[in-house]
Amino acid sequence: MPSKVYFTRNITPENVLKLYEACGLELSGNVAVKLHSGEKGNQNFLPPEFWRSMIERVHGTVVECNTAYPGSRNTTAAHWQTMRDHGWSDAFTVDIMDEEGPDLQLLIPNGKVIQKNYVGKHLTRYDSLLVLSHFKGHPMGGFGGALKQLSIGVASSHGKAYIHGAGVPENLWTVDHDSFLESMADAASSVVNYFHGNMIFINVMKNMSVDCDCCEIAEDPCMADMGILVSTDPIAIDQACIDLVYGCDDPGKAHFLERVESRNGVHTIEAAAALGFGSREYTLVKVD
């Protein structure tokens, strides 16, 4: 059966809530809310005020992990400062999940490239996962959506290097590119398995730059805002976003798709679908 992806073109915090409720799954217990806190200097990330009503609706804790490259989020101290500077810690309870070791290891027995995933130790505090993704381009992955948040996003600093290096952290910038994309799919599958379906994914197609929110110096958006998508299937929701870009007549889509295609970005979706934790087949349910 195709997965359901709920969609509206009208981007408002109220419609984020509306689509979440249309999904029909109520996240329970301690809810981890994975989002992108934004690199210092980035102008495109979605700020706390946009997400406030959604996070408060699930009584969630904003969770992040440190990065594996220099910047404003590569150490716990720097990351906490960025959380303060960007307003996250003022607005919500925040947990930097890998601020203390050792990392939690999630096994991936059917992983194509990696057989384990290193994630923030504090993941064990949570019963459910709400993934709030700003859909945009990405310098390495081609695009960033739900699958990137599940993999690179939930991974610890060491885990990020491990995924980027396809199991060899020292090779994080030099590994065969498709192996990196397949490692992202492997890692995402381990987080999906950990939460046993207690997950909802929200992708917002707004401020769509070819660059990720992890870029301190990012290009301005090249496309008009397109809408909000919500699903319980991370593969279907990313596929639906890609399909919406291909199907639109926005003059900026050629530039956006050059980023996706030059990095073979859709291969992450292909690899994830091959692992069987979601489907590329979906029904787009439009909500007014």
PDB file of C-alpha atoms in Angstrom:
ATOM      1  CA  MET A   1       0.000   0.000   0.000  1.00  0.00           C
ATOM      2  CA  PRO A   2       1.284   3.491  -0.811  1.00  0.00           C
ATOM      3  CA  SER A   3       2.121   5.640   2.190  1.00  0.00           C
ATOM      4  CA  LYS A   4       0.035   8.725   2.896  1.00  0.00           C
ATOM      5  CA  VAL A   5       1.707  12.130   2.682  1.00  0.00           C
ATOM      6  CA  TYR A   6      -0.445  15.063   3.787  1.00  0.00           C
ATOM      7  CA  PHE A   7       0.178  18.329   1.970  1.00  0.00           C
ATOM      8  CA  THR A   8      -0.823  21.970   1.986  1.00  0.00           C
ATOM      9  CA  ARG A   9       0.660  24.875   0.053  1.00  0.00           C
ATOM     10  CA  ASN A  10      -0.170  27.383   2.771  1.00  0.00           C
ATOM     11  CA  ILE A  11       2.822  27.539   5.119  1.00  0.00           C
ATOM     12  CA  THR A  12       1.772  28.620   8.598  1.00  0.00           C
ATOM     13  CA  PRO A  13       2.439  27.255  12.090  1.00  0.00           C
ATOM     14  CA  GLU A  14      -1.284  26.543  12.356  1.00  0.00           C
ATOM     15  CA  ASN A  15      -1.178  24.365   9.249  1.00  0.00           C
ATOM     16  CA  VAL A  16       1.788  22.422  10.607  1.00  0.00           C
ATOM     17  CA  LEU A  17      -0.469  21.447  13.528  1.00  0.00           C
ATOM     18  CA  LYS A  18      -3.404  20.757  11.229  1.00  0.00           C
ATOM     19  CA  LEU A  19      -1.428  18.303   9.104  1.00  0.00           C
ATOM     20  CA  TYR A  20       0.092  16.640  12.168  1.00  0.00           C
ATOM     21  CA  GLU A  21      -3.396  15.953  13.475  1.00  0.00           C
ATOM     22  CA  ALA A  22      -4.534  14.709  10.041  1.00  0.00           C
ATOM     23  CA  CYS A  23      -1.854  12.031  10.291  1.00  0.00           C
ATOM     24  CA  GLY A  24      -3.846  10.276  12.990  1.00  0.00           C
ATOM     25  CA  LEU A  25      -0.883   9.198  15.117  1.00  0.00           C
ATOM     26  CA  GLU A  26      -0.531  10.769  18.547  1.00  0.00           C
ATOM     27  CA  LEU A  27       3.074  10.776  19.720  1.00  0.00           C
ATOM     28  CA  SER A  28       3.217   9.714  23.343  1.00  0.00           C
ATOM     29  CA  GLY A  29       5.571   9.584  26.299  1.00  0.00           C
ATOM     30  CA  ASN A  30       8.725  11.663  26.198  1.00  0.00           C
ATOM     31  CA  VAL A  31       8.869  13.134  22.689  1.00  0.00           C
ATOM     32  CA  ALA A  32      12.208  14.023  21.115  1.00  0.00           C
ATOM     33  CA  VAL A  33      11.864  16.797  18.544  1.00  0.00           C
ATOM     34  CA  LYS A  34      14.708  16.640  16.049  1.00  0.00           C
ATOM     35  CA  LEU A  35      15.208  19.837  14.088  1.00  0.00           C
ATOM     36  CA  HIS A  36      18.087  21.890  12.706  1.00  0.00           C
ATOM     37  CA  SER A  37      19.319  24.515  15.159  1.00  0.00           C
ATOM     38  CA  GLY A  38      21.077  26.425  12.349  1.00  0.00           C
ATOM     39  CA  GLU A  39      24.755  27.268  11.979  1.00  0.00           C
ATOM     40  CA  LYS A  40      25.768  30.722  13.203  1.00  0.00           C
ATOM     41  CA  GLY A  41      25.384  33.136  10.276  1.00  0.00           C
ATOM     42  CA  ASN A  42      22.858  30.999   8.374  1.00  0.00           C
ATOM     43  CA  GLN A  43      19.849  33.040   7.251  1.00  0.00           C
ATOM     44  CA  ASN A  44      17.566  30.262   6.009  1.00  0.00           C
ATOM     45  CA  PHE A  45      16.840  27.951   8.956  1.00  0.00           C
ATOM     46  CA  LEU A  46      13.310  27.929  10.372  1.00  0.00           C
ATOM     47  CA  PRO A  47      13.330  29.746  13.739  1.00  0.00           C
ATOM     48  CA  PRO A  48      11.810  28.740  17.094  1.00  0.00           C
ATOM     49  CA  GLU A  49       8.704  30.877  16.633  1.00  0.00           C
ATOM     50  CA  PHE A  50       7.711  28.978  13.488  1.00  0.00           C
ATOM     51  CA  TRP A  51       7.851  25.634  15.310  1.00  0.00           C
ATOM     52  CA  ARG A  52       6.573  26.761  18.725  1.00  0.00           C
ATOM     53  CA  SER A  53       2.958  25.603  18.491  1.00  0.00           C
ATOM     54  CA  MET A  54       3.961  22.193  17.098  1.00  0.00           C
ATOM     55  CA  ILE A  55       6.596  21.537  19.758  1.00  0.00           C
ATOM     56  CA  GLU A  56       4.277  22.684  22.539  1.00  0.00           C
ATOM     57  CA  ARG A  57       1.507  20.470  21.152  1.00  0.00           C
ATOM     58  CA  VAL A  58       3.565  17.320  21.848  1.00  0.00           C
ATOM     59  CA  HIS A  59       5.275  18.719  24.975  1.00  0.00           C
ATOM     60  CA  GLY A  60       8.506  17.908  23.180  1.00  0.00           C
ATOM     61  CA  THR A  61      12.179  18.353  23.952  1.00  0.00           C
ATOM     62  CA  VAL A  62      14.309  19.846  21.168  1.00  0.00           C
ATOM     63  CA  VAL A  63      17.202  17.457  20.538  1.00  0.00           C
ATOM     64  CA  GLU A  64      20.423  17.964  18.626  1.00  0.00           C
ATOM     65  CA  CYS A  65      23.910  16.440  18.370  1.00  0.00           C
ATOM     66  CA  ASN A  66      27.262  18.107  17.839  1.00  0.00           C
ATOM     67  CA  THR A  67      28.771  18.392  14.378  1.00  0.00           C
ATOM     68  CA  ALA A  68      31.907  16.723  13.027  1.00  0.00           C
ATOM     69  CA  TYR A  69      33.393  19.815  11.387  1.00  0.00           C
ATOM     70  CA  PRO A  70      34.544  23.249  12.601  1.00  0.00           C
ATOM     71  CA  GLY A  71      31.829  25.813  13.271  1.00  0.00           C
ATOM     72  CA  SER A  72      29.455  27.061  15.924  1.00  0.00           C
ATOM     73  CA  ARG A  73      28.087  23.619  16.851  1.00  0.00           C
ATOM     74  CA  ASN A  74      31.143  21.325  16.884  1.00  0.00           C
ATOM     75  CA  THR A  75      31.595  21.289  20.655  1.00  0.00           C
ATOM     76  CA  THR A  76      29.000  21.076  23.384  1.00  0.00           C
ATOM     77  CA  ALA A  77      29.902  24.521  24.731  1.00  0.00           C
ATOM     78  CA  ALA A  78      29.717  26.117  21.281  1.00  0.00           C
ATOM     79  CA  HIS A  79      26.471  24.315  20.474  1.00  0.00           C
ATOM     80  CA  TRP A  80      24.813  25.486  23.690  1.00  0.00           C
ATOM     81  CA  GLN A  81      25.865  29.036  22.848  1.00  0.00           C
ATOM     82  CA  THR A  82      24.281  28.709  19.392  1.00  0.00           C
ATOM     83  CA  MET A  83      21.124  27.330  21.012  1.00  0.00           C
ATOM     84  CA  ARG A  84      20.995  30.460  23.160  1.00  0.00           C
ATOM     85  CA  ASP A  85      21.869  32.822  20.293  1.00  0.00           C
ATOM     86  CA  HIS A  86      19.149  31.359  18.051  1.00  0.00           C
ATOM     87  CA  GLY A  87      16.519  31.349  20.785  1.00  0.00           C
ATOM     88  CA  TRP A  88      16.005  27.595  21.119  1.00  0.00           C
ATOM     89  CA  SER A  89      16.941  27.241  24.777  1.00  0.00           C
ATOM     90  CA  ASP A  90      14.815  30.263  25.724  1.00  0.00           C
ATOM     91  CA  ALA A  91      11.753  28.842  23.981  1.00  0.00           C
ATOM     92  CA  PHE A  92      12.028  25.112  24.739  1.00  0.00           C
ATOM     93  CA  THR A  93      13.682  22.419  26.783  1.00  0.00           C
ATOM     94  CA  VAL A  94      16.808  21.467  24.821  1.00  0.00           C
ATOM     95  CA  ASP A  95      18.941  18.317  24.949  1.00  0.00           C
ATOM     96  CA  ILE A  96      22.298  18.011  23.176  1.00  0.00           C
ATOM     97  CA  MET A  97      22.171  14.255  23.131  1.00  0.00           C
ATOM     98  CA  ASP A  98      25.892  13.553  22.756  1.00  0.00           C
ATOM     99  CA  GLU A  99      27.150  16.061  25.305  1.00  0.00           C
ATOM    100  CA  GLU A 100      28.314  13.140  27.432  1.00  0.00           C
ATOM    101  CA  GLY A 101      29.645   9.787  26.331  1.00  0.00           C
ATOM    102  CA  PRO A 102      29.806   7.028  25.574  1.00  0.00           C
ATOM    103  CA  ASP A 103      27.702   7.104  22.409  1.00  0.00           C
ATOM    104  CA  LEU A 104      24.765   4.748  22.067  1.00  0.00           C
ATOM    105  CA  GLN A 105      25.412   2.140  19.369  1.00  0.00           C
ATOM    106  CA  LEU A 106      22.470   1.018  17.245  1.00  0.00           C
ATOM    107  CA  LEU A 107      23.127  -2.177  15.307  1.00  0.00           C
ATOM    108  CA  ILE A 108      22.235  -2.410  11.607  1.00  0.00           C
ATOM    109  CA  PRO A 109      22.453  -6.137  10.766  1.00  0.00           C
ATOM    110  CA  ASN A 110      21.100  -5.603   7.249  1.00  0.00           C
ATOM    111  CA  GLY A 111      23.088  -2.423   6.548  1.00  0.00           C
ATOM    112  CA  LYS A 112      24.527  -2.269   3.054  1.00  0.00           C
ATOM    113  CA  VAL A 113      27.616  -0.253   4.038  1.00  0.00           C
ATOM    114  CA  ILE A 114      27.651   0.178   7.829  1.00  0.00           C
ATOM    115  CA  GLN A 115      26.450  -2.292  10.429  1.00  0.00           C
ATOM    116  CA  LYS A 116      26.301   0.068  13.393  1.00  0.00           C
ATOM    117  CA  ASN A 117      25.321   3.655  14.036  1.00  0.00           C
ATOM    118  CA  TYR A 118      26.674   5.938  16.770  1.00  0.00           C
ATOM    119  CA  VAL A 119      23.977   8.231  18.143  1.00  0.00           C
ATOM    120  CA  GLY A 120      23.642  10.620  21.059  1.00  0.00           C
ATOM    121  CA  LYS A 121      23.522   8.694  24.340  1.00  0.00           C
ATOM    122  CA  HIS A 122      20.455  10.611  25.505  1.00  0.00           C
ATOM    123  CA  LEU A 123      18.282   9.058  22.788  1.00  0.00           C
ATOM    124  CA  THR A 124      17.319   6.482  25.426  1.00  0.00           C
ATOM    125  CA  ARG A 125      15.376   9.215  27.283  1.00  0.00           C
ATOM    126  CA  TYR A 126      12.675   9.306  24.594  1.00  0.00           C
ATOM    127  CA  ASP A 127       9.685   7.187  23.626  1.00  0.00           C
ATOM    128  CA  SER A 128       8.694   8.971  20.401  1.00  0.00           C
ATOM    129  CA  LEU A 129      10.368  11.053  17.720  1.00  0.00           C
ATOM    130  CA  LEU A 130       9.030  14.092  15.865  1.00  0.00           C
ATOM    131  CA  VAL A 131      11.301  15.067  12.980  1.00  0.00           C
ATOM    132  CA  LEU A 132      10.902  18.678  11.842  1.00  0.00           C
ATOM    133  CA  SER A 133      12.810  19.147   8.603  1.00  0.00           C
ATOM    134  CA  HIS A 134      13.459  22.280   6.625  1.00  0.00           C
ATOM    135  CA  PHE A 135      13.603  20.833   3.111  1.00  0.00           C
ATOM    136  CA  LYS A 136      16.453  22.417   1.145  1.00  0.00           C
ATOM    137  CA  GLY A 137      19.600  21.565  -0.757  1.00  0.00           C
ATOM    138  CA  HIS A 138      22.771  20.165   0.774  1.00  0.00           C
ATOM    139  CA  PRO A 139      26.443  20.480  -0.249  1.00  0.00           C
ATOM    140  CA  MET A 140      27.075  16.728   0.035  1.00  0.00           C
ATOM    141  CA  GLY A 141      23.723  14.936   0.213  1.00  0.00           C
ATOM    142  CA  GLY A 142      22.162  16.954  -2.609  1.00  0.00           C
ATOM    143  CA  PHE A 143      19.128  17.699  -0.457  1.00  0.00           C
ATOM    144  CA  GLY A 144      18.226  17.626   3.206  1.00  0.00           C
ATOM    145  CA  GLY A 145      14.942  16.283   4.484  1.00  0.00           C
ATOM    146  CA  ALA A 146      13.655  13.575   6.819  1.00  0.00           C
ATOM    147  CA  LEU A 147      16.263  10.944   5.928  1.00  0.00           C
ATOM    148  CA  LYS A 148      19.145  13.310   6.586  1.00  0.00           C
ATOM    149  CA  GLN A 149      17.674  14.289   9.946  1.00  0.00           C
ATOM    150  CA  LEU A 150      17.298  10.622  10.918  1.00  0.00           C
ATOM    151  CA  SER A 151      20.863   9.784   9.943  1.00  0.00           C
ATOM    152  CA  ILE A 152      23.344  12.657  10.184  1.00  0.00           C
ATOM    153  CA  GLY A 153      21.035  14.592  12.505  1.00  0.00           C
ATOM    154  CA  VAL A 154      20.607  11.952  15.226  1.00  0.00           C
ATOM    155  CA  ALA A 155      24.204  10.720  14.936  1.00  0.00           C
ATOM    156  CA  SER A 156      26.721  11.891  17.516  1.00  0.00           C
ATOM    157  CA  SER A 157      29.718  13.939  16.435  1.00  0.00           C
ATOM    158  CA  HIS A 158      31.698  10.702  16.011  1.00  0.00           C
ATOM    159  CA  GLY A 159      28.684   9.090  14.358  1.00  0.00           C
ATOM    160  CA  LYS A 160      28.489  11.860  11.778  1.00  0.00           C
ATOM    161  CA  ALA A 161      32.101  11.233  10.801  1.00  0.00           C
ATOM    162  CA  TYR A 162      31.417   7.489  10.769  1.00  0.00           C
ATOM    163  CA  ILE A 163      28.507   7.919   8.329  1.00  0.00           C
ATOM    164  CA  HIS A 164      30.338  10.423   6.134  1.00  0.00           C
ATOM    165  CA  GLY A 165      33.314   8.061   5.988  1.00  0.00           C
ATOM    166  CA  ALA A 166      31.161   4.987   5.266  1.00  0.00           C
ATOM    167  CA  GLY A 167      32.442   3.331   8.420  1.00  0.00           C
ATOM    168  CA  VAL A 168      35.916   4.905   8.404  1.00  0.00           C
ATOM    169  CA  PRO A 169      35.651   8.251  10.219  1.00  0.00           C
ATOM    170  CA  GLU A 170      39.074   9.385   9.015  1.00  0.00           C
ATOM    171  CA  ASN A 171      37.758   9.296   5.434  1.00  0.00           C
ATOM    172  CA  LEU A 172      34.777  11.544   6.085  1.00  0.00           C
ATOM    173  CA  TRP A 173      35.566  13.908   3.174  1.00  0.00           C
ATOM    174  CA  THR A 174      37.159  11.440   0.733  1.00  0.00           C
ATOM    175  CA  VAL A 175      34.992   8.324   0.705  1.00  0.00           C
ATOM    176  CA  ASP A 176      33.176   7.054  -2.405  1.00  0.00           C
ATOM    177  CA  HIS A 177      30.139   9.308  -2.614  1.00  0.00           C
ATOM    178  CA  ASP A 178      27.435   6.693  -3.155  1.00  0.00           C
ATOM    179  CA  SER A 179      28.795   4.758  -0.174  1.00  0.00           C
ATOM    180  CA  PHE A 180      28.226   7.867   1.946  1.00  0.00           C
ATOM    181  CA  LEU A 181      24.634   8.156   0.681  1.00  0.00           C
ATOM    182  CA  GLU A 182      24.033   4.461   1.372  1.00  0.00           C
ATOM    183  CA  SER A 183      25.515   4.875   4.854  1.00  0.00           C
ATOM    184  CA  MET A 184      22.976   7.628   5.513  1.00  0.00           C
ATOM    185  CA  ALA A 185      20.180   5.244   4.549  1.00  0.00           C
ATOM    186  CA  ASP A 186      21.643   2.515   6.783  1.00  0.00           C
ATOM    187  CA  ALA A 187      21.881   4.912   9.735  1.00  0.00           C
ATOM    188  CA  ALA A 188      18.338   6.211   9.192  1.00  0.00           C
ATOM    189  CA  SER A 189      17.001   2.658   9.280  1.00  0.00           C
ATOM    190  CA  SER A 190      18.528   2.067  12.710  1.00  0.00           C
ATOM    191  CA  VAL A 191      16.723   5.063  14.206  1.00  0.00           C
ATOM    192  CA  VAL A 192      13.416   4.021  12.619  1.00  0.00           C
ATOM    193  CA  ASN A 193      13.836   0.548  14.090  1.00  0.00           C
ATOM    194  CA  TYR A 194      14.678   1.999  17.500  1.00  0.00           C
ATOM    195  CA  PHE A 195      11.394   3.911  17.748  1.00  0.00           C
ATOM    196  CA  HIS A 196       9.182   1.079  16.416  1.00  0.00           C
ATOM    197  CA  GLY A 197       6.942   3.380  14.392  1.00  0.00           C
ATOM    198  CA  ASN A 198       6.428   6.043  17.072  1.00  0.00           C
ATOM    199  CA  MET A 199       7.510   8.773  14.681  1.00  0.00           C
ATOM    200  CA  ILE A 200       6.060  11.574  12.580  1.00  0.00           C
ATOM    201  CA  PHE A 201       7.931  13.508   9.913  1.00  0.00           C
ATOM    202  CA  ILE A 202       7.205  17.088   8.880  1.00  0.00           C
ATOM    203  CA  ASN A 203       8.987  18.637   5.880  1.00  0.00           C
ATOM    204  CA  VAL A 204       8.571  22.356   5.219  1.00  0.00           C
ATOM    205  CA  MET A 205       9.479  23.513   1.715  1.00  0.00           C
ATOM    206  CA  LYS A 206      10.341  27.106   2.588  1.00  0.00           C
ATOM    207  CA  ASN A 207      13.515  29.214   2.146  1.00  0.00           C
ATOM    208  CA  MET A 208      14.712  26.636  -0.368  1.00  0.00           C
ATOM    209  CA  SER A 209      18.372  27.340  -0.890  1.00  0.00           C
ATOM    210  CA  VAL A 210      20.745  24.877  -2.528  1.00  0.00           C
ATOM    211  CA  ASP A 211      22.706  25.059   0.735  1.00  0.00           C
ATOM    212  CA  CYS A 212      21.911  23.426   4.054  1.00  0.00           C
ATOM    213  CA  ASP A 213      21.232  25.165   7.352  1.00  0.00           C
ATOM    214  CA  CYS A 214      24.628  23.789   8.403  1.00  0.00           C
ATOM    215  CA  CYS A 215      26.311  26.356   6.107  1.00  0.00           C
ATOM    216  CA  GLU A 216      27.485  29.544   7.807  1.00  0.00           C
ATOM    217  CA  ILE A 217      27.555  31.233   4.404  1.00  0.00           C
ATOM    218  CA  ALA A 218      24.590  29.936   2.422  1.00  0.00           C
ATOM    219  CA  GLU A 219      23.046  31.002  -0.857  1.00  0.00           C
ATOM    220  CA  ASP A 220      19.720  32.774  -0.606  1.00  0.00           C
ATOM    221  CA  PRO A 221      16.673  30.699  -1.597  1.00  0.00           C
ATOM    222  CA  CYS A 222      16.404  30.054  -5.333  1.00  0.00           C
ATOM    223  CA  MET A 223      12.793  28.849  -5.392  1.00  0.00           C
ATOM    224  CA  ALA A 224       9.461  30.090  -4.102  1.00  0.00           C
ATOM    225  CA  ASP A 225       8.036  28.414  -1.011  1.00  0.00           C
ATOM    226  CA  MET A 226       6.055  25.276  -1.897  1.00  0.00           C
ATOM    227  CA  GLY A 227       4.267  23.942   1.182  1.00  0.00           C
ATOM    228  CA  ILE A 228       4.159  21.650   4.217  1.00  0.00           C
ATOM    229  CA  LEU A 229       4.215  17.845   4.063  1.00  0.00           C
ATOM    230  CA  VAL A 230       3.553  15.409   6.927  1.00  0.00           C
ATOM    231  CA  SER A 231       3.832  11.615   6.983  1.00  0.00           C
ATOM    232  CA  THR A 232       4.702   8.638   9.135  1.00  0.00           C
ATOM    233  CA  ASP A 233       7.004   7.454   6.314  1.00  0.00           C
ATOM    234  CA  PRO A 234      10.375   9.265   5.988  1.00  0.00           C
ATOM    235  CA  ILE A 235      11.080   7.815   2.554  1.00  0.00           C
ATOM    236  CA  ALA A 236       7.705   8.770   1.090  1.00  0.00           C
ATOM    237  CA  ILE A 237       7.872  12.327   2.422  1.00  0.00           C
ATOM    238  CA  ASP A 238      11.323  12.979   0.943  1.00  0.00           C
ATOM    239  CA  GLN A 239      10.264  11.431  -2.371  1.00  0.00           C
ATOM    240  CA  ALA A 240       7.157  13.619  -2.424  1.00  0.00           C
ATOM    241  CA  CYS A 241       9.263  16.759  -1.888  1.00  0.00           C
ATOM    242  CA  ILE A 242      11.592  15.814  -4.735  1.00  0.00           C
ATOM    243  CA  ASP A 243       8.595  15.096  -6.988  1.00  0.00           C
ATOM    244  CA  LEU A 244       7.049  18.476  -6.169  1.00  0.00           C
ATOM    245  CA  VAL A 245      10.259  20.218  -7.212  1.00  0.00           C
ATOM    246  CA  TYR A 246      10.460  18.271 -10.476  1.00  0.00           C
ATOM    247  CA  GLY A 247       6.785  18.913 -11.185  1.00  0.00           C
ATOM    248  CA  CYS A 248       6.739  22.662 -10.578  1.00  0.00           C
ATOM    249  CA  ASP A 249       7.347  25.471 -13.084  1.00  0.00           C
ATOM    250  CA  ASP A 250       9.482  27.620 -10.785  1.00  0.00           C
ATOM    251  CA  PRO A 251      12.375  29.109 -12.818  1.00  0.00           C
ATOM    252  CA  GLY A 252      14.737  28.426  -9.914  1.00  0.00           C
ATOM    253  CA  LYS A 253      14.202  24.692  -9.949  1.00  0.00           C
ATOM    254  CA  ALA A 254      16.998  24.074 -12.472  1.00  0.00           C
ATOM    255  CA  HIS A 255      19.537  25.482 -10.032  1.00  0.00           C
ATOM    256  CA  PHE A 256      18.074  23.487  -7.140  1.00  0.00           C
ATOM    257  CA  LEU A 257      17.956  20.257  -9.131  1.00  0.00           C
ATOM    258  CA  GLU A 258      21.532  20.730 -10.329  1.00  0.00           C
ATOM    259  CA  ARG A 259      22.559  20.479  -6.680  1.00  0.00           C
ATOM    260  CA  VAL A 260      20.419  17.380  -6.120  1.00  0.00           C
ATOM    261  CA  GLU A 261      21.480  15.612  -9.299  1.00  0.00           C
ATOM    262  CA  SER A 262      25.180  16.490  -9.161  1.00  0.00           C
ATOM    263  CA  ARG A 263      25.336  14.784  -5.741  1.00  0.00           C
ATOM    264  CA  ASN A 264      23.100  11.862  -6.827  1.00  0.00           C
ATOM    265  CA  GLY A 265      20.848  12.863  -3.951  1.00  0.00           C
ATOM    266  CA  VAL A 266      17.942  10.607  -4.873  1.00  0.00           C
ATOM    267  CA  HIS A 267      20.202   7.608  -4.281  1.00  0.00           C
ATOM    268  CA  THR A 268      19.680   8.066  -0.527  1.00  0.00           C
ATOM    269  CA  ILE A 269      15.952   7.524  -1.110  1.00  0.00           C
ATOM    270  CA  GLU A 270      16.676   4.530  -3.339  1.00  0.00           C
ATOM    271  CA  ALA A 271      18.974   2.973  -0.748  1.00  0.00           C
ATOM    272  CA  ALA A 272      16.491   3.596   2.052  1.00  0.00           C
ATOM    273  CA  ALA A 273      13.656   1.998   0.078  1.00  0.00           C
ATOM    274  CA  ALA A 274      15.846  -1.057  -0.579  1.00  0.00           C
ATOM    275  CA  LEU A 275      16.198  -1.498   3.191  1.00  0.00           C
ATOM    276  CA  GLY A 276      12.410  -1.644   3.476  1.00  0.00           C
ATOM    277  CA  PHE A 277      11.646   0.827   6.268  1.00  0.00           C
ATOM    278  CA  GLY A 278       9.355   2.892   4.064  1.00  0.00           C
ATOM    279  CA  SER A 279       8.149   3.257   0.504  1.00  0.00           C
ATOM    280  CA  ARG A 280       8.760   5.542  -2.470  1.00  0.00           C
ATOM    281  CA  GLU A 281       5.109   4.953  -3.407  1.00  0.00           C
ATOM    282  CA  TYR A 282       2.736   7.413  -1.794  1.00  0.00           C
ATOM    283  CA  THR A 283      -0.631   9.096  -2.017  1.00  0.00           C
ATOM    284  CA  LEU A 284      -0.509  12.887  -1.711  1.00  0.00           C
ATOM    285  CA  VAL A 285      -3.465  13.935   0.430  1.00  0.00           C
ATOM    286  CA  LYS A 286      -4.144  17.636  -0.029  1.00  0.00           C
ATOM    287  CA  VAL A 287      -5.475  19.456   3.016  1.00  0.00           C
ATOM    288  CA  ASP A 288      -7.024  22.920   2.670  1.00  0.00           C
TER     289      ASP A 288
END
